[in-house]
């Protein structure tokens, strides 16, 4: 399920130019909504996930989400109307809103705290791998025909079969260890993860929305070479996610700062590159490391604090925060960058990114006492 969530938008991004040509008579905002509208409906669905989980069991939610994912995703292949296409993309957002909290929340439900870092790292790695698979497959399919890229959502059938065979049909609740029902005001204790995830995604999405334009203007790299650099970032993030459990054991306390610091260094590399391909490559590597650390870290500290009911309480909120950050990043960063540094400064978004990184570092430092780290294996054995 983690493999599928990022594909909601990433799968269509490489084909957006071809789709734009097909719907050339329509306003550009409608074309852009094809990528961004799923995020809006993911956020809305996540906000209602707690109520949904009260009426349906986990396997029922997962099966409904995955069925809707496949039908709405592949269904776009058969549609040649921009408005019907946007409706189907909205349903895709609803499906991911059902899948996303389960993909991480069930790890907290079934596995002990000392396993959280490793498992959240693997979930994040699969998320990044989904971006790699979706980008490559959709790019290849789009070159055949504009709507062939939507066939990439057939991959959802694999997850659907696995869920039907292996996922237990649990009834999740939101009661705490004392048996008391969850209250919305209790969400305040998760603010380090929620605000952190919002800032992290605002920082990260400066990269995919600006890097291709920057690289083409300051270097002689081809479109294919730029695409491979961007895919390489996802590959690095995947590798870091796989190693996250080990890294967390080694750098338990300073780990909280790593994502913000690596993003800051990455964007400094972009700003100072001056056409240097080497600096752009180093910047991509640093961004990949930062993204590979940031998401699993925030999921881990949230799942530890939320306990076994994380799937119905904090994980939907984290998912909503993640997609909200993606949704508002270009809306906020671009206008501010142009206002402060001018429209002709192509590095302006990265300069704003550096400022947000500094804010992120301060936010992490100021909430460090509220962050719950997973117990080590040694502590577990002693207990």
XYZ file of C-alpha atoms in Angstrom:
383
model
C 0.000 0.000 0.000
C 2.909 2.343 0.687
C 4.126 1.781 -2.859
C 0.852 3.138 -4.287
C 0.234 6.312 -2.298
C 2.788 8.609 -3.961
C 1.589 7.501 -7.402
C -1.599 9.555 -7.041
C 0.180 12.569 -8.504
C 3.630 11.326 -9.529
C 2.286 8.813 -12.050
C 0.827 11.538 -14.257
C 3.491 14.234 -13.832
C 5.737 12.977 -16.713
C 2.719 12.859 -19.065
C 1.392 16.313 -18.195
C 2.966 17.970 -21.256
C 1.355 15.456 -23.620
C -1.982 15.741 -21.806
C -1.746 19.533 -22.125
C -1.324 19.211 -25.890
C -4.378 16.948 -26.106
C -6.537 19.424 -24.137
C -4.931 22.517 -25.712
C -8.257 24.392 -25.915
C -8.785 24.295 -22.140
C -7.286 26.675 -19.513
C -3.918 25.595 -18.103
C -5.299 25.597 -14.550
C -7.531 22.620 -15.434
C -4.488 20.705 -16.719
C -2.565 21.443 -13.504
C -5.537 20.256 -11.427
C -5.122 16.780 -12.938
C -1.995 16.440 -10.771
C -3.014 18.514 -7.743
C -6.719 17.715 -7.203
C -6.110 14.224 -5.701
C -4.137 15.860 -2.850
C -7.127 18.032 -1.927
C -9.446 15.023 -1.635
C -6.811 12.998 0.237
C -6.770 15.739 2.880
C -10.586 15.829 3.121
C -10.862 12.027 3.403
C -8.116 11.873 6.065
C -10.055 14.317 8.226
C -13.001 11.885 8.264
C -10.913 8.707 8.672
C -11.552 8.366 12.412
C -15.317 8.321 11.817
C -14.938 5.856 8.921
C -12.881 3.478 11.094
C -15.684 3.373 13.675
C -18.074 1.798 11.151
C -15.779 -0.399 9.026
C -12.986 -2.886 9.717
C -9.442 -2.529 8.393
C -9.652 -5.035 5.552
C -12.980 -3.578 4.394
C -11.490 -0.072 4.333
C -8.360 -1.277 2.522
C -10.299 -3.288 -0.082
C -12.710 -0.402 -0.766
C -9.786 2.019 -1.017
C -7.798 -0.201 -3.372
C -10.820 -1.023 -5.570
C -11.596 2.670 -5.889
C -7.886 3.319 -6.554
C -7.772 0.911 -9.504
C -11.186 1.866 -10.936
C -10.671 5.625 -10.709
C -7.022 5.464 -11.799
C -7.432 3.162 -14.792
C -10.881 4.644 -15.516
C -9.177 7.842 -16.715
C -7.813 5.800 -19.633
C -11.334 5.541 -21.073
C -12.235 9.233 -20.632
C -11.735 12.017 -23.153
C -13.474 14.829 -21.258
C -11.405 17.100 -19.011
C -14.165 17.583 -16.423
C -14.953 13.866 -16.173
C -11.201 13.288 -15.869
C -11.017 15.661 -12.892
C -13.958 13.876 -11.228
C -12.154 10.540 -11.574
C -8.958 12.087 -10.184
C -10.991 13.321 -7.200
C -12.148 9.747 -6.532
C -8.495 8.668 -6.763
C -7.721 11.177 -3.986
C -10.488 9.671 -1.826
C -9.030 6.195 -2.369
C -5.535 7.269 -1.279
C -7.106 9.017 1.717
C -8.412 5.594 2.795
C -5.163 3.734 2.063
C -2.550 6.168 3.409
C -3.381 6.044 7.162
C -3.505 2.235 7.068
C -0.171 1.927 5.252
C 1.624 3.406 8.283
C -0.934 3.164 11.106
C -1.207 -0.625 10.957
C 2.536 -0.874 11.568
C 1.979 0.802 14.939
C -1.047 -1.436 15.592
C 0.641 -4.799 14.940
C 4.301 -4.241 15.832
C 6.107 -3.177 19.050
C 7.670 0.289 19.513
C 11.244 -0.934 19.038
C 10.322 -2.060 15.491
C 8.742 1.265 14.460
C 11.843 3.014 13.070
C 12.795 0.085 10.814
C 9.234 -0.446 9.574
C 8.503 3.242 9.000
C 11.771 3.426 7.066
C 10.704 0.505 4.874
C 7.268 2.074 4.326
C 8.912 5.354 3.285
C 11.315 3.432 1.028
C 8.385 1.756 -0.735
C 6.749 5.164 -1.068
C 9.845 6.511 -2.822
C 10.138 3.371 -4.931
C 6.552 3.973 -6.043
C 7.665 7.381 -7.297
C 10.491 5.800 -9.306
C 8.267 3.087 -10.815
C 5.421 5.503 -11.572
C 7.672 8.132 -13.167
C 9.430 5.649 -15.435
C 6.354 3.629 -16.447
C 4.109 6.652 -16.981
C 6.788 8.377 -19.050
C 7.130 5.334 -21.299
C 3.367 4.809 -21.632
C 2.691 8.500 -22.338
C 4.955 8.336 -25.393
C 2.607 5.732 -26.881
C -0.628 7.659 -26.305
C -1.603 10.505 -23.939
C -4.029 8.411 -21.882
C -1.892 5.254 -21.703
C -0.074 6.697 -18.671
C -3.204 6.045 -16.565
C -2.717 2.297 -17.052
C 0.059 2.467 -14.426
C -2.687 2.318 -11.767
C -3.226 -1.352 -12.646
C -0.431 -1.948 -10.106
C -3.066 -1.438 -7.440
C -4.447 -4.907 -8.226
C -1.282 -6.491 -6.762
C -1.822 -4.731 -3.424
C -5.536 -5.578 -3.528
C -4.807 -9.313 -3.877
C -2.251 -9.168 -1.033
C -4.749 -7.404 1.249
C -7.492 -9.956 0.505
C -5.149 -12.861 1.278
C -3.121 -11.584 4.252
C -4.546 -8.505 5.974
C -6.500 -9.350 9.173
C -9.939 -7.774 9.471
C -9.510 -5.789 12.681
C -11.896 -3.274 14.208
C -9.703 -0.313 15.066
C -10.690 2.018 17.853
C -9.308 5.262 19.202
C -9.269 4.432 22.915
C -6.090 5.045 24.846
C -4.355 2.619 27.218
C -6.784 3.580 30.010
C -9.786 2.752 27.844
C -10.824 6.373 27.366
C -12.188 7.518 24.006
C -9.983 9.731 21.886
C -10.838 13.440 21.894
C -9.829 15.872 19.111
C -8.016 18.146 21.592
C -5.582 15.286 22.239
C -4.214 15.855 18.728
C -2.324 18.855 20.110
C 0.286 16.534 21.614
C 1.256 15.431 18.093
C 2.118 18.948 16.915
C 5.883 18.244 16.518
C 5.126 15.646 13.821
C 2.189 17.424 12.189
C 3.821 20.845 11.863
C 7.121 19.179 10.995
C 5.513 17.202 8.165
C 3.906 20.367 6.779
C 7.249 22.213 6.758
C 9.090 19.174 5.369
C 6.736 18.834 2.388
C 6.769 22.577 1.708
C 10.567 22.383 1.557
C 10.744 19.212 -0.504
C 8.186 20.262 -3.140
C 10.327 23.245 -4.068
C 12.549 20.657 -5.756
C 10.137 18.885 -8.170
C 8.337 22.125 -9.100
C 11.533 24.063 -9.933
C 14.483 21.741 -10.571
C 13.758 20.877 -14.220
C 13.389 24.569 -15.110
C 16.550 25.508 -13.194
C 18.669 22.701 -14.643
C 17.607 23.465 -18.226
C 18.473 27.167 -17.853
C 21.856 26.886 -16.132
C 23.211 23.706 -17.795
C 23.194 21.926 -21.136
C 21.576 18.806 -19.733
C 18.891 17.192 -21.897
C 15.366 16.577 -20.662
C 16.181 12.875 -20.280
C 19.289 13.633 -18.205
C 17.349 16.010 -15.950
C 14.631 13.367 -15.497
C 17.233 10.760 -14.540
C 18.674 13.139 -11.926
C 15.204 13.557 -10.428
C 14.593 9.799 -10.484
C 18.010 9.342 -8.869
C 16.811 11.413 -5.905
C 13.951 8.937 -5.354
C 16.381 6.015 -5.611
C 18.632 7.545 -2.934
C 15.618 8.243 -0.711
C 14.575 4.590 -1.146
C 18.018 3.334 -0.072
C 18.073 5.686 2.936
C 14.581 4.521 3.909
C 15.716 0.890 3.877
C 18.655 1.834 6.117
C 16.599 4.147 8.356
C 16.206 1.655 11.220
C 19.977 1.240 11.495
C 20.584 4.988 11.179
C 18.049 5.661 13.927
C 19.915 3.323 16.284
C 23.209 5.073 15.568
C 22.028 8.716 15.546
C 19.051 8.584 17.913
C 19.107 12.135 19.298
C 20.658 14.190 16.458
C 18.540 12.394 13.819
C 15.723 14.911 14.324
C 17.846 17.657 12.720
C 19.219 15.688 9.764
C 16.388 16.192 7.269
C 16.245 19.987 7.661
C 20.058 20.313 7.567
C 20.467 18.142 4.463
C 17.719 20.063 2.632
C 19.381 23.342 3.607
C 22.759 22.170 2.265
C 21.075 20.844 -0.881
C 19.415 24.158 -1.713
C 22.630 26.045 -0.952
C 24.291 23.806 -3.574
C 21.608 24.727 -6.120
C 21.892 28.451 -5.352
C 25.689 28.455 -5.683
C 25.863 26.027 -8.641
C 26.263 28.731 -11.336
C 25.875 26.110 -14.052
C 27.999 23.484 -12.319
C 26.556 20.029 -12.993
C 28.590 18.646 -10.087
C 26.873 21.003 -7.638
C 23.449 20.043 -9.016
C 24.245 16.342 -8.589
C 25.467 16.887 -5.005
C 22.311 18.898 -4.314
C 20.113 16.062 -5.628
C 21.966 13.516 -3.485
C 21.526 15.669 -0.367
C 17.810 16.170 -1.112
C 17.384 12.420 -1.535
C 19.010 11.770 1.849
C 16.896 14.485 3.492
C 13.641 13.115 2.087
C 14.599 9.537 2.950
C 15.103 10.529 6.594
C 12.387 13.140 7.153
C 9.158 11.231 6.483
C 9.996 8.003 8.395
C 11.369 9.997 11.343
C 8.178 12.032 11.740
C 6.022 8.919 11.269
C 8.097 7.047 13.851
C 7.889 9.619 16.651
C 4.152 10.020 15.970
C 3.476 6.276 16.033
C 5.423 5.859 19.283
C 3.412 8.596 20.974
C 0.090 7.500 19.416
C 0.505 3.815 20.238
C -1.677 1.097 18.732
C -4.498 3.496 17.826
C -2.242 5.644 15.618
C -4.055 4.437 12.487
C -7.249 6.206 13.534
C -5.798 9.278 15.259
C -2.416 10.734 14.344
C -1.648 8.966 11.029
C -4.644 10.457 9.156
C -3.597 13.857 10.500
C 0.010 13.310 9.370
C -1.196 12.192 5.947
C -3.372 15.308 5.645
C -0.419 17.478 6.706
C 1.854 15.775 4.154
C -0.480 16.411 1.234
C -1.377 19.893 2.462
C 2.330 20.761 2.371
C 2.566 19.457 -1.200
C -0.566 21.356 -2.213
C 0.346 24.768 -0.765
C 4.112 24.729 -1.420
C 3.998 26.176 -4.968
C 1.092 28.467 -4.036
C 3.090 30.070 -1.211
C 6.759 29.722 -2.182
C 6.642 31.056 -5.760
C 4.825 34.364 -5.044
C 6.999 35.082 -1.975
C 10.179 34.243 -3.896
C 9.234 36.554 -6.781
C 8.235 39.362 -4.419
C 11.465 39.261 -2.398
C 14.067 38.286 -5.019
C 12.377 39.286 -8.300
C 10.865 37.294 -11.156
C 14.180 36.940 -13.002
C 16.002 35.114 -10.191
C 15.596 31.419 -11.055
C 17.213 30.453 -7.740
C 14.687 32.488 -5.717
C 12.512 29.455 -4.716
C 15.599 27.697 -3.301
C 16.455 30.818 -1.270
C 12.967 30.691 0.240
C 13.600 26.968 0.813
C 16.708 27.824 2.866
C 14.632 30.219 4.996
C 11.962 27.532 5.586
C 14.743 25.050 6.474
C 15.951 27.426 9.201
C 12.356 27.709 10.488
C 12.136 23.889 10.398
C 15.365 23.519 12.403
C 14.027 25.933 15.021
C 10.686 24.072 15.137
C 12.499 20.767 15.702
C 14.710 22.274 18.424
C 11.808 23.954 20.234
C 9.721 20.740 20.282
C 12.581 18.316 21.022
C 11.235 17.491 24.512
C 7.847 16.446 23.065
C 9.305 13.909 20.624
C 9.060 10.258 21.680
C 11.928 8.125 20.401
C 11.489 4.340 20.017
C 13.111 2.165 22.714
C 16.341 0.466 21.788
C 16.625 -3.301 21.595
C 18.768 -3.253 24.762
C 16.079 -1.375 26.696
C 13.430 -3.815 25.536
C 15.466 -6.805 26.729
C 15.997 -5.158 30.163
C 12.264 -4.532 30.491
